[in-house]
Each structure stands twice: as C-alpha cells, then as structure tokens.
Coordinates of C-alpha atoms and ligand atoms in Angstrom, one line a residue:
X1 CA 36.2 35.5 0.1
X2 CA 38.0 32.1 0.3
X3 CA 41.9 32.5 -0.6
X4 CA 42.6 31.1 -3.7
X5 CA 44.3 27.7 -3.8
X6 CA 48.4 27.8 -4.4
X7 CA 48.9 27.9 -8.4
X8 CA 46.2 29.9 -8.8
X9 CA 47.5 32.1 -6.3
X10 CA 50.7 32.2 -8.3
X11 CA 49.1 33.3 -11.1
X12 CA 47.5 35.9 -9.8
X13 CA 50.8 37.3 -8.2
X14 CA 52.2 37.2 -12.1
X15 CA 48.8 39.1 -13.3
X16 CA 49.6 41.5 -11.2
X17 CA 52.9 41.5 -11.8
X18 CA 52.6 42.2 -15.8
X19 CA 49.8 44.8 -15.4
X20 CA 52.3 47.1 -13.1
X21 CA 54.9 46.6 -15.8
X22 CA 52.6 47.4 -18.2
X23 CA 51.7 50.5 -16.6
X24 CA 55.4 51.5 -16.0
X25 CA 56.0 51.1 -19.4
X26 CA 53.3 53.0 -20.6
X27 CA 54.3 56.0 -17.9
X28 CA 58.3 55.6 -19.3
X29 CA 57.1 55.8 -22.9
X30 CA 54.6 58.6 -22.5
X31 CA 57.4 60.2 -20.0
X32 CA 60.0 60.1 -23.0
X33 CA 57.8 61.9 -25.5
X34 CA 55.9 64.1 -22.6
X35 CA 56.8 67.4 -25.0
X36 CA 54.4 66.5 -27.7
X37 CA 51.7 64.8 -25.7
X38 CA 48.3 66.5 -24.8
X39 CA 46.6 65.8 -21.7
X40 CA 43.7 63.9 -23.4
X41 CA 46.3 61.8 -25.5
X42 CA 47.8 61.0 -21.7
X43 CA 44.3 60.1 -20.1
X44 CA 43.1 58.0 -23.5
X45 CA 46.4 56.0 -22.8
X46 CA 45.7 54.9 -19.3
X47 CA 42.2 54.7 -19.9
X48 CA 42.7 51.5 -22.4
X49 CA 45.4 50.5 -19.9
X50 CA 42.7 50.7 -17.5
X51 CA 39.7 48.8 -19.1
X52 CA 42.3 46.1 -20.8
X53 CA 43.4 45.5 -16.9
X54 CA 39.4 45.5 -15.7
X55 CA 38.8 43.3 -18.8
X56 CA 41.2 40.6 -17.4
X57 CA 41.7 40.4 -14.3
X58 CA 39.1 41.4 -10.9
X59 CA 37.7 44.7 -10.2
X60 CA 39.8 45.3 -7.4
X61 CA 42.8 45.2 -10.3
X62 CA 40.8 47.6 -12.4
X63 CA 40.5 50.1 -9.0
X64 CA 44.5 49.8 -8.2
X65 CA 45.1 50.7 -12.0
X66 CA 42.9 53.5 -12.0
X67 CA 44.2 55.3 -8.9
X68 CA 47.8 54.2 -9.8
X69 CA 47.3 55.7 -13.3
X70 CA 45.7 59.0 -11.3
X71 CA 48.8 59.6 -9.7
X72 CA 50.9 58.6 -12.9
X73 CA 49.2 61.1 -14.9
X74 CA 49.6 63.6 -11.7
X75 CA 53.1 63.1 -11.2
X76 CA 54.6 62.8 -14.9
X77 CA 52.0 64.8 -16.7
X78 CA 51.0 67.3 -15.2
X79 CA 52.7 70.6 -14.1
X80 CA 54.5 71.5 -11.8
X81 CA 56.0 68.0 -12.9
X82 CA 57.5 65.1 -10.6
X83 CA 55.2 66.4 -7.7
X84 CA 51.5 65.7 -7.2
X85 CA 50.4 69.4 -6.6
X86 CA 47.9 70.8 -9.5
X87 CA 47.9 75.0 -10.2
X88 CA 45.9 74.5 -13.3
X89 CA 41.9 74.3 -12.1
X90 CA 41.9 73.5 -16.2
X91 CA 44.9 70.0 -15.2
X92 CA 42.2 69.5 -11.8
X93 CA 39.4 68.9 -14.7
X94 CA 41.1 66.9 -16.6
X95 CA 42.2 64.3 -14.0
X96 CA 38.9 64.8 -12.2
X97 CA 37.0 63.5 -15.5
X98 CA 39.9 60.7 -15.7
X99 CA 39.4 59.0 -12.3
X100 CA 35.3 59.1 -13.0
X101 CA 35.3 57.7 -16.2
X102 CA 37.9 55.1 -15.1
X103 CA 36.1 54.7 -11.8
X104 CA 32.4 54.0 -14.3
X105 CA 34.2 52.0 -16.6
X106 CA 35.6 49.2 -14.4
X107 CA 32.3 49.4 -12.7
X108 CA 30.4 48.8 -15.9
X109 CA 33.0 46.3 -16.9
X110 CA 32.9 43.9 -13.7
X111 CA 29.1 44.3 -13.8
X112 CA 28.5 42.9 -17.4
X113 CA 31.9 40.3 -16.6
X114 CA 29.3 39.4 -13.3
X115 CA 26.5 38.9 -15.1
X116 CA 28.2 36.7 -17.9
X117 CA 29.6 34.7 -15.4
X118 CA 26.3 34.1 -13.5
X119 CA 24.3 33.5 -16.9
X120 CA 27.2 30.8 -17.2
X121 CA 26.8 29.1 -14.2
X122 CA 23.1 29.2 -14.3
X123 CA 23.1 27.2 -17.8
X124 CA 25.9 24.8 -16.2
X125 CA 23.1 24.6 -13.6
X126 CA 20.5 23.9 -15.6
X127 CA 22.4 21.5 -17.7
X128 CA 23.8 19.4 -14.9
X129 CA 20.4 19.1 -13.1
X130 CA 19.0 18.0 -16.5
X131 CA 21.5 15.1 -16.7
X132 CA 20.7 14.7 -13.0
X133 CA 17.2 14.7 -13.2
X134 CA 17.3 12.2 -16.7
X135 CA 20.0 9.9 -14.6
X136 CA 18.7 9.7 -11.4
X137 CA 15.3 9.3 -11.9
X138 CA 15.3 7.4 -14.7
X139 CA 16.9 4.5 -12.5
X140 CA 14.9 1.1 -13.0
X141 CA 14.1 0.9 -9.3
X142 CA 12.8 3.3 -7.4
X143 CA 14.9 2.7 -4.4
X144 CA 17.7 3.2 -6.7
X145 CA 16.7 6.9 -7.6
X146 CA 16.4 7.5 -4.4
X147 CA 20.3 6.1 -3.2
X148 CA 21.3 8.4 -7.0
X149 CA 19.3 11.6 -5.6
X150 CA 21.1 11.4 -1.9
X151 CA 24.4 10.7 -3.8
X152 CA 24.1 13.5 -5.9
X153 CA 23.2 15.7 -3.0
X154 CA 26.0 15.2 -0.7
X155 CA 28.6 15.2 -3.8
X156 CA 27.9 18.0 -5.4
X157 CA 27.2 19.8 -2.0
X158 CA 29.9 18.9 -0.1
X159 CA 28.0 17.5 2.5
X160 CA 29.3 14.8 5.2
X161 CA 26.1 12.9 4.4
X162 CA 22.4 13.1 2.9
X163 CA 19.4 11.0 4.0
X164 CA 16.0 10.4 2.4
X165 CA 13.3 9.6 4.8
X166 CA 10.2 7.9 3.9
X167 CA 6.8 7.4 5.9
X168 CA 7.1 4.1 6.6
X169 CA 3.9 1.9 7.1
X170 CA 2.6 3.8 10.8
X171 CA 3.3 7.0 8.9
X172 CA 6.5 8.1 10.9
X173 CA 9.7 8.9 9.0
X174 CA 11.9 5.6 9.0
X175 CA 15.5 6.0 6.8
X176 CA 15.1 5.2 3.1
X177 CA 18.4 6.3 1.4
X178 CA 21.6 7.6 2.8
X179 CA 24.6 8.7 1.0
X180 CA 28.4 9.0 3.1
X181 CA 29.0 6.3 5.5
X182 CA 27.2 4.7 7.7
X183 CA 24.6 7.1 10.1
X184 CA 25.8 7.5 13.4
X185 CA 24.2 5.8 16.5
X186 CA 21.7 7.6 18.8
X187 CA 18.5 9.0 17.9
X188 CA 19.0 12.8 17.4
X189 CA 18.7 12.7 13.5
X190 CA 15.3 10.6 14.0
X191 CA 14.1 12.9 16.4
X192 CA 14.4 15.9 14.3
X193 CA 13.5 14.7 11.6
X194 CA 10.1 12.9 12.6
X195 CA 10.1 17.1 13.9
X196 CA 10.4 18.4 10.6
X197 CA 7.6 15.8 9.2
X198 CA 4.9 16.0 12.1
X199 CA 5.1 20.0 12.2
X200 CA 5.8 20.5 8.3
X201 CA 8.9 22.8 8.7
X202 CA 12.6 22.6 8.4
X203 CA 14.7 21.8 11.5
X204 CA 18.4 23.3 11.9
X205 CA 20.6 21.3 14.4
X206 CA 23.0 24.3 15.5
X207 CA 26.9 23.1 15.7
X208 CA 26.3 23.7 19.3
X209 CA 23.5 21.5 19.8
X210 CA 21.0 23.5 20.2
X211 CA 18.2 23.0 17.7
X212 CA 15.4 25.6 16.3
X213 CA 12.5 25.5 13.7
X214 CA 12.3 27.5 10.7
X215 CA 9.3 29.4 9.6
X216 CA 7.0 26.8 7.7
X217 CA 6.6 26.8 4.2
X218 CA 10.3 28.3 3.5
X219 CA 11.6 26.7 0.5
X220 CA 14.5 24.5 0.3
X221 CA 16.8 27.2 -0.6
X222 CA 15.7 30.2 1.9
X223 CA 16.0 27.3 4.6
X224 CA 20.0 27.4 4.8
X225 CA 21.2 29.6 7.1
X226 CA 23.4 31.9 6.1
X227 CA 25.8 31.9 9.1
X228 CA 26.6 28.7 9.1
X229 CA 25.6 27.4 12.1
X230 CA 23.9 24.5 11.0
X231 CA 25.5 20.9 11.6
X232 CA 22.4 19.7 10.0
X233 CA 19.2 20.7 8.3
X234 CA 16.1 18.4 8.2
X235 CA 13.2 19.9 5.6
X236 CA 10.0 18.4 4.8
X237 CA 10.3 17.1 1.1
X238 CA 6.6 18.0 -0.5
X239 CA 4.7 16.9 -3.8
X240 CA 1.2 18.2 -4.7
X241 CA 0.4 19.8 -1.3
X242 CA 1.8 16.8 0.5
X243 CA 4.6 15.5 2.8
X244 CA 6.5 12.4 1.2
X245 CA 9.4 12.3 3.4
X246 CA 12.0 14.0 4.4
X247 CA 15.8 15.7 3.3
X248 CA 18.0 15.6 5.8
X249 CA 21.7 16.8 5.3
X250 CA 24.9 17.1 7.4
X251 CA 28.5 18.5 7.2
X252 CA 30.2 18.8 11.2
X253 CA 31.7 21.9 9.9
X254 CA 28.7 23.6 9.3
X255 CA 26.2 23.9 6.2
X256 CA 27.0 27.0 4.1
X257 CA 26.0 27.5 0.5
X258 CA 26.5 30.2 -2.1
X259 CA 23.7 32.1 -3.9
X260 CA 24.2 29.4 -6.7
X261 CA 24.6 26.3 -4.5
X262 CA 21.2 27.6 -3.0
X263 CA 19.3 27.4 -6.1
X264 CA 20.7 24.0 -6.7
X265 CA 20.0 22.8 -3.5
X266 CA 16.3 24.0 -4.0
X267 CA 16.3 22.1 -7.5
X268 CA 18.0 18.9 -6.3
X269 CA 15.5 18.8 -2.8
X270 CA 12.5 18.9 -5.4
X271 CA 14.0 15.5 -7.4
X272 CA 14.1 14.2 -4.2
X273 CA 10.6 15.2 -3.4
X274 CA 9.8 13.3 -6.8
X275 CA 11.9 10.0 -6.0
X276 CA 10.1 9.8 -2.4
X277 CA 6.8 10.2 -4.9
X278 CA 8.2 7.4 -6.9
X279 CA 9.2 5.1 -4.1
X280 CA 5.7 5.2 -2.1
X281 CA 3.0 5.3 -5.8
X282 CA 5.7 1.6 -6.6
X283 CA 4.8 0.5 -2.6
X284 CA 1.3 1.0 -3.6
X285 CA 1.7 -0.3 -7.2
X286 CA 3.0 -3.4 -5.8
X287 CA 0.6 -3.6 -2.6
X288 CA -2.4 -3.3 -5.7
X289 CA -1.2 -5.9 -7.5
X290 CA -0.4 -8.5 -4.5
X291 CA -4.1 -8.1 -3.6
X292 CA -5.7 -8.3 -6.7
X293 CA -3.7 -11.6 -6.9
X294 CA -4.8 -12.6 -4.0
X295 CA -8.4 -11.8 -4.9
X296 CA -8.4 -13.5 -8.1
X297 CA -6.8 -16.5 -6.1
X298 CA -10.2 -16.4 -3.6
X299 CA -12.7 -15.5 -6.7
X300 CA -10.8 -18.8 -8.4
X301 CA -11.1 -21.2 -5.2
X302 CA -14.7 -20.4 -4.3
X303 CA -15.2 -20.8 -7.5
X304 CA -13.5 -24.3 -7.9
X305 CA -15.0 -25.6 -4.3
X306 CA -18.3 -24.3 -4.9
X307 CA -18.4 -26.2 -8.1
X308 CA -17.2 -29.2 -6.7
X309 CA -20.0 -29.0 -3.8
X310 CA -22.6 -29.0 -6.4
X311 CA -22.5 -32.8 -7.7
X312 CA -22.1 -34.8 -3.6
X313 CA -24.9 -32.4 -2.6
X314 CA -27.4 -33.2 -5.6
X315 CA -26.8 -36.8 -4.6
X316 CA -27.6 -36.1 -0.9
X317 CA -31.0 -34.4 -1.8
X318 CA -31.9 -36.8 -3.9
X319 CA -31.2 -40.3 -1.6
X320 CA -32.8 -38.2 1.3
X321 CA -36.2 -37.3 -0.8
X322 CA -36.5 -41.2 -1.2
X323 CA -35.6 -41.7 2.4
X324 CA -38.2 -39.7 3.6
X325 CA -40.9 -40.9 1.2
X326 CA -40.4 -44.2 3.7
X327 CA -41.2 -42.3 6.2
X328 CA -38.2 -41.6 8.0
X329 CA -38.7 -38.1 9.2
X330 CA -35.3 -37.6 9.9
X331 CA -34.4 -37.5 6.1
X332 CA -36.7 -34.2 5.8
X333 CA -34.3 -32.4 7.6
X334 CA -31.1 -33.7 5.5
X335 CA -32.8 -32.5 2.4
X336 CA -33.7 -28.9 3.9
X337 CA -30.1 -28.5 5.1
X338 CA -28.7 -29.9 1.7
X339 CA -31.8 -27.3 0.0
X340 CA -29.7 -24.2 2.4
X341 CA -26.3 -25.2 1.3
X342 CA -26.8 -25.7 -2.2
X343 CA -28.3 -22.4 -2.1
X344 CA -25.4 -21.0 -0.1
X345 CA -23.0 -22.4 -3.1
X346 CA -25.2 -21.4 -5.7
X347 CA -24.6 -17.7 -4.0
X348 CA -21.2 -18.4 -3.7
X349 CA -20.5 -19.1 -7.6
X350 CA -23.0 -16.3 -8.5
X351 CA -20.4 -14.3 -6.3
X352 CA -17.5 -15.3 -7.8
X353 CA -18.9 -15.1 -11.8
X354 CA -19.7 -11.7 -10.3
X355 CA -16.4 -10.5 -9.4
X356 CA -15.1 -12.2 -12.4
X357 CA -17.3 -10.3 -14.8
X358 CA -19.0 -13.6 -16.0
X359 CA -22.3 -13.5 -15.6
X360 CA -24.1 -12.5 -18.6
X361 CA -27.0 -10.4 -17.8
X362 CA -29.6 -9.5 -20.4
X363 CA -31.3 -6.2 -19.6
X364 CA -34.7 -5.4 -21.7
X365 CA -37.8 -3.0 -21.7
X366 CA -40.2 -4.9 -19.2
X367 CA -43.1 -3.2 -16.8
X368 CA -42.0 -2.4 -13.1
X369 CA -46.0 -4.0 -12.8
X370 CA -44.7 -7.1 -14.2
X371 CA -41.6 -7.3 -11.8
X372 CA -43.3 -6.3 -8.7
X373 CA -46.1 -8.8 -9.5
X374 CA -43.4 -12.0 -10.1
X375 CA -41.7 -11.0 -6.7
X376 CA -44.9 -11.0 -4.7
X377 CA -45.7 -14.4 -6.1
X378 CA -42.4 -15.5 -5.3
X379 CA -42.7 -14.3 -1.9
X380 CA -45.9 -15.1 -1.1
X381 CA -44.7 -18.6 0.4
X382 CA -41.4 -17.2 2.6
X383 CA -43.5 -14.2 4.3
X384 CA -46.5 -16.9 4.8
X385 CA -48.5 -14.8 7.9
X386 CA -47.0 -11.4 7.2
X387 CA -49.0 -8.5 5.6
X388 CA -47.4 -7.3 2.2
X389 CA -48.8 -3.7 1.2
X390 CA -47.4 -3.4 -2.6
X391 CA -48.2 0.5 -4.4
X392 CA -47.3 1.3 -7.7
X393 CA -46.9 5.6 -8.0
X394 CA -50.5 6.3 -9.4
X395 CA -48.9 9.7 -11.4
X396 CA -47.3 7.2 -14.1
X397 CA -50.1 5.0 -16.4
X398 CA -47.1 2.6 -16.7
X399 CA -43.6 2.2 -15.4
X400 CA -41.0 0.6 -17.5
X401 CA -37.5 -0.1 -17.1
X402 CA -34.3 -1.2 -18.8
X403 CA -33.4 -4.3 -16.7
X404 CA -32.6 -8.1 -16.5
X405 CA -36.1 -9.7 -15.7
X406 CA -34.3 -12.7 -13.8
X407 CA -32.1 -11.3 -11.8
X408 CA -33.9 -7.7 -11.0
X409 CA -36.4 -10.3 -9.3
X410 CA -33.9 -12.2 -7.5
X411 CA -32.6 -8.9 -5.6
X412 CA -36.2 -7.8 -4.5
X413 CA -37.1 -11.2 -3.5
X414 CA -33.9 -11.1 -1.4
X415 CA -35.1 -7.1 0.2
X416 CA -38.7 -8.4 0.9
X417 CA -37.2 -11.9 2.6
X418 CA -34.7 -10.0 4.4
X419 CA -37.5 -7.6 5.5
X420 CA -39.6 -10.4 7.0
X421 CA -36.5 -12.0 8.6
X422 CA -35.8 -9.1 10.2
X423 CA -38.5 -7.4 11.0
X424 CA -40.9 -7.9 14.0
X425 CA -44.0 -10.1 13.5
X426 CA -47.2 -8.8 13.1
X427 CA -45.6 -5.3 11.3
X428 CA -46.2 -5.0 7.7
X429 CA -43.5 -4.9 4.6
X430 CA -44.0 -1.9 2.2
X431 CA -43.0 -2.2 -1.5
X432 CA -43.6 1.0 -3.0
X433 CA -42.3 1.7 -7.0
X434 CA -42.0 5.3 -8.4
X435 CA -40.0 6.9 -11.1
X436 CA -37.6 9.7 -10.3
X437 CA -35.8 11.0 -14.1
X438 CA -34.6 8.4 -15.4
X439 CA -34.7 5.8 -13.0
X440 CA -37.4 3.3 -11.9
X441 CA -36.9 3.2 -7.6
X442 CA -38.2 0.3 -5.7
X443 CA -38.1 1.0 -2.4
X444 CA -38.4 -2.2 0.3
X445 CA -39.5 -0.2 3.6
X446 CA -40.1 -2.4 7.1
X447 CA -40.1 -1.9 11.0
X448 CA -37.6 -4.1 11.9
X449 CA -34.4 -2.5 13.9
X450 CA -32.7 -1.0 11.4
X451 CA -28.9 -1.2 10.6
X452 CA -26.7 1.3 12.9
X453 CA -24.9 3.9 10.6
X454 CA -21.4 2.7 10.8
X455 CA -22.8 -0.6 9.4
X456 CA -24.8 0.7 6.6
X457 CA -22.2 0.4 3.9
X458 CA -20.8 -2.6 5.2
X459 CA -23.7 -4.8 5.2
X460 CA -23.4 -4.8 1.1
X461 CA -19.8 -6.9 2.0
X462 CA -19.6 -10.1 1.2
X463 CA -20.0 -12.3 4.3
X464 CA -20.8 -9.5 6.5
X465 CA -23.6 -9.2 9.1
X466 CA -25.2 -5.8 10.8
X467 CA -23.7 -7.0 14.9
X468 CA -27.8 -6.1 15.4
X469 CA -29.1 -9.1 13.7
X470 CA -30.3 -11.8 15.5
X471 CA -28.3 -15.0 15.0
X472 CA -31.1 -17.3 14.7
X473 CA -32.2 -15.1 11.1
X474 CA -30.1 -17.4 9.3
X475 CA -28.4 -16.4 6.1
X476 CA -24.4 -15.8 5.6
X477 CA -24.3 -12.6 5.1
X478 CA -24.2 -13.1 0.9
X479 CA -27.6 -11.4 -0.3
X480 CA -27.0 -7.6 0.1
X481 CA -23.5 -8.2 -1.8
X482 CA -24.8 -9.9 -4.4
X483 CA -28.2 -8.1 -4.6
X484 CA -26.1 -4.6 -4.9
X485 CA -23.5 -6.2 -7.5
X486 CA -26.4 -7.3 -9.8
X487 CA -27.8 -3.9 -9.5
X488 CA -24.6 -2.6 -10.4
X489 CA -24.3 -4.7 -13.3
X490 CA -27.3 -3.2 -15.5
X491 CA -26.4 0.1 -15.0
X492 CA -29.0 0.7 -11.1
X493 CA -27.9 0.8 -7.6
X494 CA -29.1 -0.5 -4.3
X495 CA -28.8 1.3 -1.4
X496 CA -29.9 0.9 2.6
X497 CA -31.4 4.0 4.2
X498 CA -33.0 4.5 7.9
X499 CA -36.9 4.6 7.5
X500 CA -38.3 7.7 9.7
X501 CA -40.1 6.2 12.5
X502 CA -37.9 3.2 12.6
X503 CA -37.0 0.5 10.7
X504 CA -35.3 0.1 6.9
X505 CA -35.5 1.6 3.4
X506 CA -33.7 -0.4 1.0
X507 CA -34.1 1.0 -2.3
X508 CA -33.4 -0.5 -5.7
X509 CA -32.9 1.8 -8.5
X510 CA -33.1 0.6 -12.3
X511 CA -32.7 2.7 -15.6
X512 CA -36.3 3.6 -16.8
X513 CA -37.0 3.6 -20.1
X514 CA -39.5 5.2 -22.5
X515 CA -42.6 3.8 -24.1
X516 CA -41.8 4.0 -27.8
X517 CA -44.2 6.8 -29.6
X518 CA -47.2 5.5 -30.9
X519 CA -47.1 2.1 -29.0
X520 CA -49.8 1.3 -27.1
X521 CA -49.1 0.7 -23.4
X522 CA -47.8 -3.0 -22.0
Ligands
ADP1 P1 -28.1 -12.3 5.5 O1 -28.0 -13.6 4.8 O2 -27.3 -12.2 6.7 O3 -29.5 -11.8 5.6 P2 -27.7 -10.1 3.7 O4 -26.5 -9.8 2.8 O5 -29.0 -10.2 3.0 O6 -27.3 -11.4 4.5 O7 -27.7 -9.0 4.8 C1 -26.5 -8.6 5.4 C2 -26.9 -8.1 6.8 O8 -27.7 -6.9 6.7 C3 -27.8 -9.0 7.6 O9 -27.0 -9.9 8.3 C4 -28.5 -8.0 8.5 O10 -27.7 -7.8 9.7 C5 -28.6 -6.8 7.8 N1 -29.9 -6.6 7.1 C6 -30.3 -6.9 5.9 N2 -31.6 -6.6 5.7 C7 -32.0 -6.0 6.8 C8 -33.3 -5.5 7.2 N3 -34.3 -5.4 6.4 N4 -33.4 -5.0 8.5 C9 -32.3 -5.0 9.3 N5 -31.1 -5.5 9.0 C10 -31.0 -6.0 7.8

C-alpha cells in the first residue's frame, strides 16, 4: 500500500491518537465503577468502542481495538484482577464470544465501508467517462477528438505519454495523436506498434528492453501487467471486428494500474477505438466528396465540349456532301469521319445526360417481336454478308415487356454490331429472346474470341477496351457503358457471359409485362 502523503499522515497519527484515549478512558471509567459492572455490561462497552473505531477509521484500527480491548477486559475485568490469567472456564466464554463478535463485526463493517466506497468510485467512473465521452468526441474535428482522447488518457493515467495510431494510406500504422511532449527519436515505438497492428495483439516493451506479446484478443484492461514491468504497452484499438489503429502508452517508471484504473483504461481505449473510427469514416467522407466533385466536373465538361462539337461538325458534313456531289472523292471520306465523330459526341452527351440522370426514358408495354424485328432492320445494313439467325422462345404465344422502344433498340443494335465487329467472318450471330419470371432476356450469342474474365466487368467502363480486341474494330470503348446504363435505367440489366464452345453471350434483360385479361394478343 502507498504511504500516505504528509498531512494526511498526520491525521492519521491524531486518529489514532484519540481512539487509544478513548479506549483508556472507557477502561478508567469502567475500572472506577468495576464493583457494580457485569461482564456483559464490560464487553457491550468495548464492543461500541470497537465498531465506532471500525466505523471511522481502517480495519487495521478496528483489529488493534479489538485485541487491545481483549486484554483491557482481561486485565481490569476479569479475576484474578491486574493479571491476564483466567480461572473462570465461565470469564474464558465470555472473552472468547467478545474477541469473535468483535473480530465479525469489523469484518462486516470494512466489507460494507469496501463496497460503498467501490460503488462510489464506480459512479465517479461512470460519470467522468460520460463527460469524457460527450467532450471528447463531440469535438468538431475529428483530429481534434482524437488529440482530447490521448490527452485524457495520459492525464487521468499518469502516463509519460499516449499515442493514437492510424492506418495511414499503405495500411501501416503512421502517428495520428500524441499527448506529453514530443515522441522520442528512433524507431522502437513504430516497430512495435506496426507489431501489435499486423499480428492483432498487445505488445509490452519490458523496462528492460526486452519485449513480449500478449495473448490475442485480451481486452484493454487484462492487458496491463500487473508487475509493472511495462515501459510501454501498444494494443490494437478495434471497432466492429476490425483494427482502426492503435493505443500506445508510456510511463519510464513502469505502467501499473489499480483494479479501478483498469476498468477506466478499458473504457477510455474503447473512445479511442471510436475517435480512430471517426477520423478514418471523415478521410473517406472527404475522399467521397472530392471525387464526386471531380466527377460532376468531367460529367459537366464532356458535356459542355461535346455540345460545342456539335454545331463546326454539322457544318463540316454538310460543305463536304456538296463537295463530293462535284466529284471530289476525297470529300466522301471527310463526311464519313465527321458521320464517326458526331456519333462519338452524340455518345459522349448521351453519357453524360446519363450520369447526370437527364435523360428521360419512357418505358411502355411493346412486343419483344416488335423490338427484335426494328433491330434486325436496323442491322441489316452494318452486318451486310454476315448470317443473322433470330428465335423467339416458341413456349410463349407473345412476349411483352415494360421498356423504352427507342433506346431498348439502340442497346441490341450496339450487341449485334459489336458481335459482327468482333466476331470472325463467315460465323453466324444468334439473337435468341425468352422469358424467365418476370423478365424478358435477349441474349446476343457469337464466335468471336470472347472477353478474358478479368475483363468481363470492365468492358461495361466507359472508354475501356477488352486488351483482346483488335485495334482496327474501331469504336472508343462507349457502347457497352452506355448500352448497360440504359438498361439500368428502365429497371433491366445487361450483362457479358462466356458462350460454351467459344465466343460471347451478352444478355439483355427487360421487365416483362402481362397481357391485360381479356385483350386480344398484339
Ligand atoms: P467498342 O466501341 O470498343 O466496341 P464497347 O463498349 O461496345 O466499345 O465494347 C467495349 C469492349 O468490349 C470492346 O472494345 C471489346 O474489347 C469488347 N467487346 C464488346 N463486344 C464484344 C464481343 N461481342 N466479342 C468480344 N469482345 C467484345
């Protein structure tokens, strides 16, 4: 037990002090009426003496008065008198039954005084860690709560310092927050910590040097060793199953806490768990927000540019057309190359009014029959030479859909042009339609080479094309993206799958609708 500091030590000197007179008072006044006193009027006497000195002062004061009041009682009361030698097996009783009852009665005492005291402390606790919690992490930034939780940690702790660690972008601990002084050089307290965050269990830096791990999974509190032969201790600070940094503190005359400190330590490690929380969901609050800036910032210049593209290029289609209706075969090719980019821009804004949620799309009950028919006109021109083998599932009498007639056709024009582009000559495209619950599939199949798996999801990227396809297939990279977005848009999907035997799937799912009762059939 620590020695108590100098006044209090006084104090206690004069406790003492007052209870011993108190009991040689009691002895001199019992002594000077001993004639008419009973033994049981003796022991009541130094019993209350007893309890009243367990009552306010240690159990240690409670013991001393009890024995010292045995050998009172003994000595003054009990015959032979004025030695402490007992005839009576009757007087033996009697001071037996005294020293037990005294004995249980300071026992009983110091325990319920204990348990007071603790039920105390524990609603101090719970009231200062409220305040704690409400101040610390209610600070406006979330670096801030972090610097308040550290602070708190090595001042209420005693501790030389306290550190916060964060992952930093590569995912290794850098320093986030430290409270008391400036961390010393050398590399030992980044070593052990980046320790305690790869393995996920606390590290304890002995005053010696040495340093050793503690079981995993031992909570903030069971981590402190109760010798005291940490310098430092670096635990893993968790949320939700998960590291989000890491708690180290320090004190050079080594870390030891109370039962109580313990429990507070536990408590305050866990608001530092939350304030790392806090610090990486802002990082990724902020990191959000910067990129959808910078995506409305592209959506708003393509948007702009491809606009302003528009007007110069309708003027260059139109003075080539009457170039080449003199004859100058050159102009041909100006006015296919302005056709390709006006069509590139056209994609481009289409893109854009995408992201942007602005294009209006107007889905209604049409026949699949009707759709597929439209795209084979359309495409009839493009895949000029190539076989097209179109089948509509013969179980259904009629196939109907919810969907945007316009742009439903645009997306399987795109599939069966991308099929022929890519696909060998000579091999056939399939279009086959079916319904499967409640949506109509259309399924683009060809024998071209496929896309390789890890590119399967990110052909439907803007801008991006399978490293497989041949250069010479023209096209940006623009149709899949946009083809899948409008899909997207009236409630379908479109997505790629390998065909057996080689080749793609692409298959373009719509919601199917119902034929109304009693209407006859499209
Ligand atoms: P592109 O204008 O390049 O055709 P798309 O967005 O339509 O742009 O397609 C993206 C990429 O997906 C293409 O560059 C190509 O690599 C791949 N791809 C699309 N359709 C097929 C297909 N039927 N067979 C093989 N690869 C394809």
């Amino acid at each position: 037990m620590p020695a108590p500091p100098g006044p209090a030590r006084a104090r206690e000197a004069l406790g003492w002090a007052a209870w011993l007179a108190a009991l040689a008072a009691l002895t001199a006044g019992m002594a000077a009426v001993r004639a008419g006193l009973g033994g049981a009027h003796v022991a009541l006497a130094y019993l209350l003496l007893v309890l009243a000195g367990s009552t306010r002062g240690s159990r240690v004061r409670g013991v001393v008065l009890g024995v010292l009041s045995f050998l009172c009682f003994n000595f003054f009361f009990v015959p032979p008198y004025g030695t402490l030698l007992v005839h009576d097996p009757l007087d033996w009783l009697v001071l037996l039954a005294f020293l037990a009852v005294a004995a249980v009665a300071t026992q009983l005492l110091f325990r319920a005084r204990r348990e007071a005291e603790e039920a105390r402390l524990r609603a101090d606790e719970v009231e200062r860690l409220s305040t704690l919690g409400a101040e610390t992490l209610n600070a406006g930034r979330a670096e801030d709560a972090l610097h308040a939780v550290a602070e708190v940690i090595r001042g209420t702790l005693a501790m030389d310092a306290c550190e916060i660690w964060l992952p930093d972008g590569s995912g290794a601990p850098g320093p986030g927050a430290r409270a008391g002084g400036p961390a010393p050089p050398g590399g030992a307290a980044a070593a052990a910590v980046a320790a305690a965050a790869g393995l996920g269990t606390g590290v304890v830096e002995r005053l010696d040097g040495t340093r050793r791990l503690l079981a995993p999974g031992l909570g903030a509190a069971a981590a402190v060793p109760e010798t005291g032969e940490a310098r430092a201790l670096s635990l893993p600070l968790r949320v939700r199953e998960r590291t989000v940094g890491v708690l180290r503190v320090e004190r050079d005359g080594g870390i030891s806490l109370a039962p109580p400190q313990r429990r507070f330590f536990a408590a305050l490690s866990y608001y530092a768990a939350l304030a790392a929380e806090r610090v990486r969901l802002a990082a990724e609050a902020e990191r959000a927000e910067a990129l959808r800036e910078a995506d409305r910032l592209k959506d708003a210049l393509i948007a702009s540019v491809s606009h302003d593209l528009r007007t110069p290029l309708t003027t260059i289609k139109a003075l080539a057309h009457d170039i080449a209706r003199g004859g100058d075969e050159r102009a041909a090719d100006i006015e296919e190359e302005a056709d390709r980019l006006n069509r590139f821009v056209a994609d481009l804004l289409d893109l854009s009014r995408l992201n942007a949620g602005e294009l209006r799309l107007d889905p209604q009950v049409a026949a699949a029959e009707d759709l597929v028919g439209a795209a084979l006109q359309r495409a009839a021109g493009p895949l000029a030479g190539r076989e097209l083998r179109a089948s509509l599932s013969p179980a259904e009498p009629v196939l109907l859909g919810r969907f945007d007639f316009v742009h439903s056709l645009r997306v399987l024009v795109n599939l069966l042009e991308n099929a022929h582009k890519y696909a060998p000559p000579g091999t056939p495209v399939e279009l086959a339609v079916r319904r499967d619950a409640d949506r109509l599939l259309f399924e683009v199949a060809d024998r071209g080479p496929g896309i390789p798996p890890a590119e399967a999801e990110q052909v439907f990227s803007p801008f991006y094309r399978a490293r497989g396809a041949q250069p010479d297939a023209g096209g940006v990279g623009l149709g899949l993206s946009i083809s899948r977005r409008l899909a997207e848009a009236q409630g379908g999907s479109l997505a790629y799958e390998p065909r057996p035997g080689g080749g793609s799937v692409f298959r373009f799912a719509l919601p199917a609708a119902e034929l109304p009762d009693g209407e006859p059939s499209p």
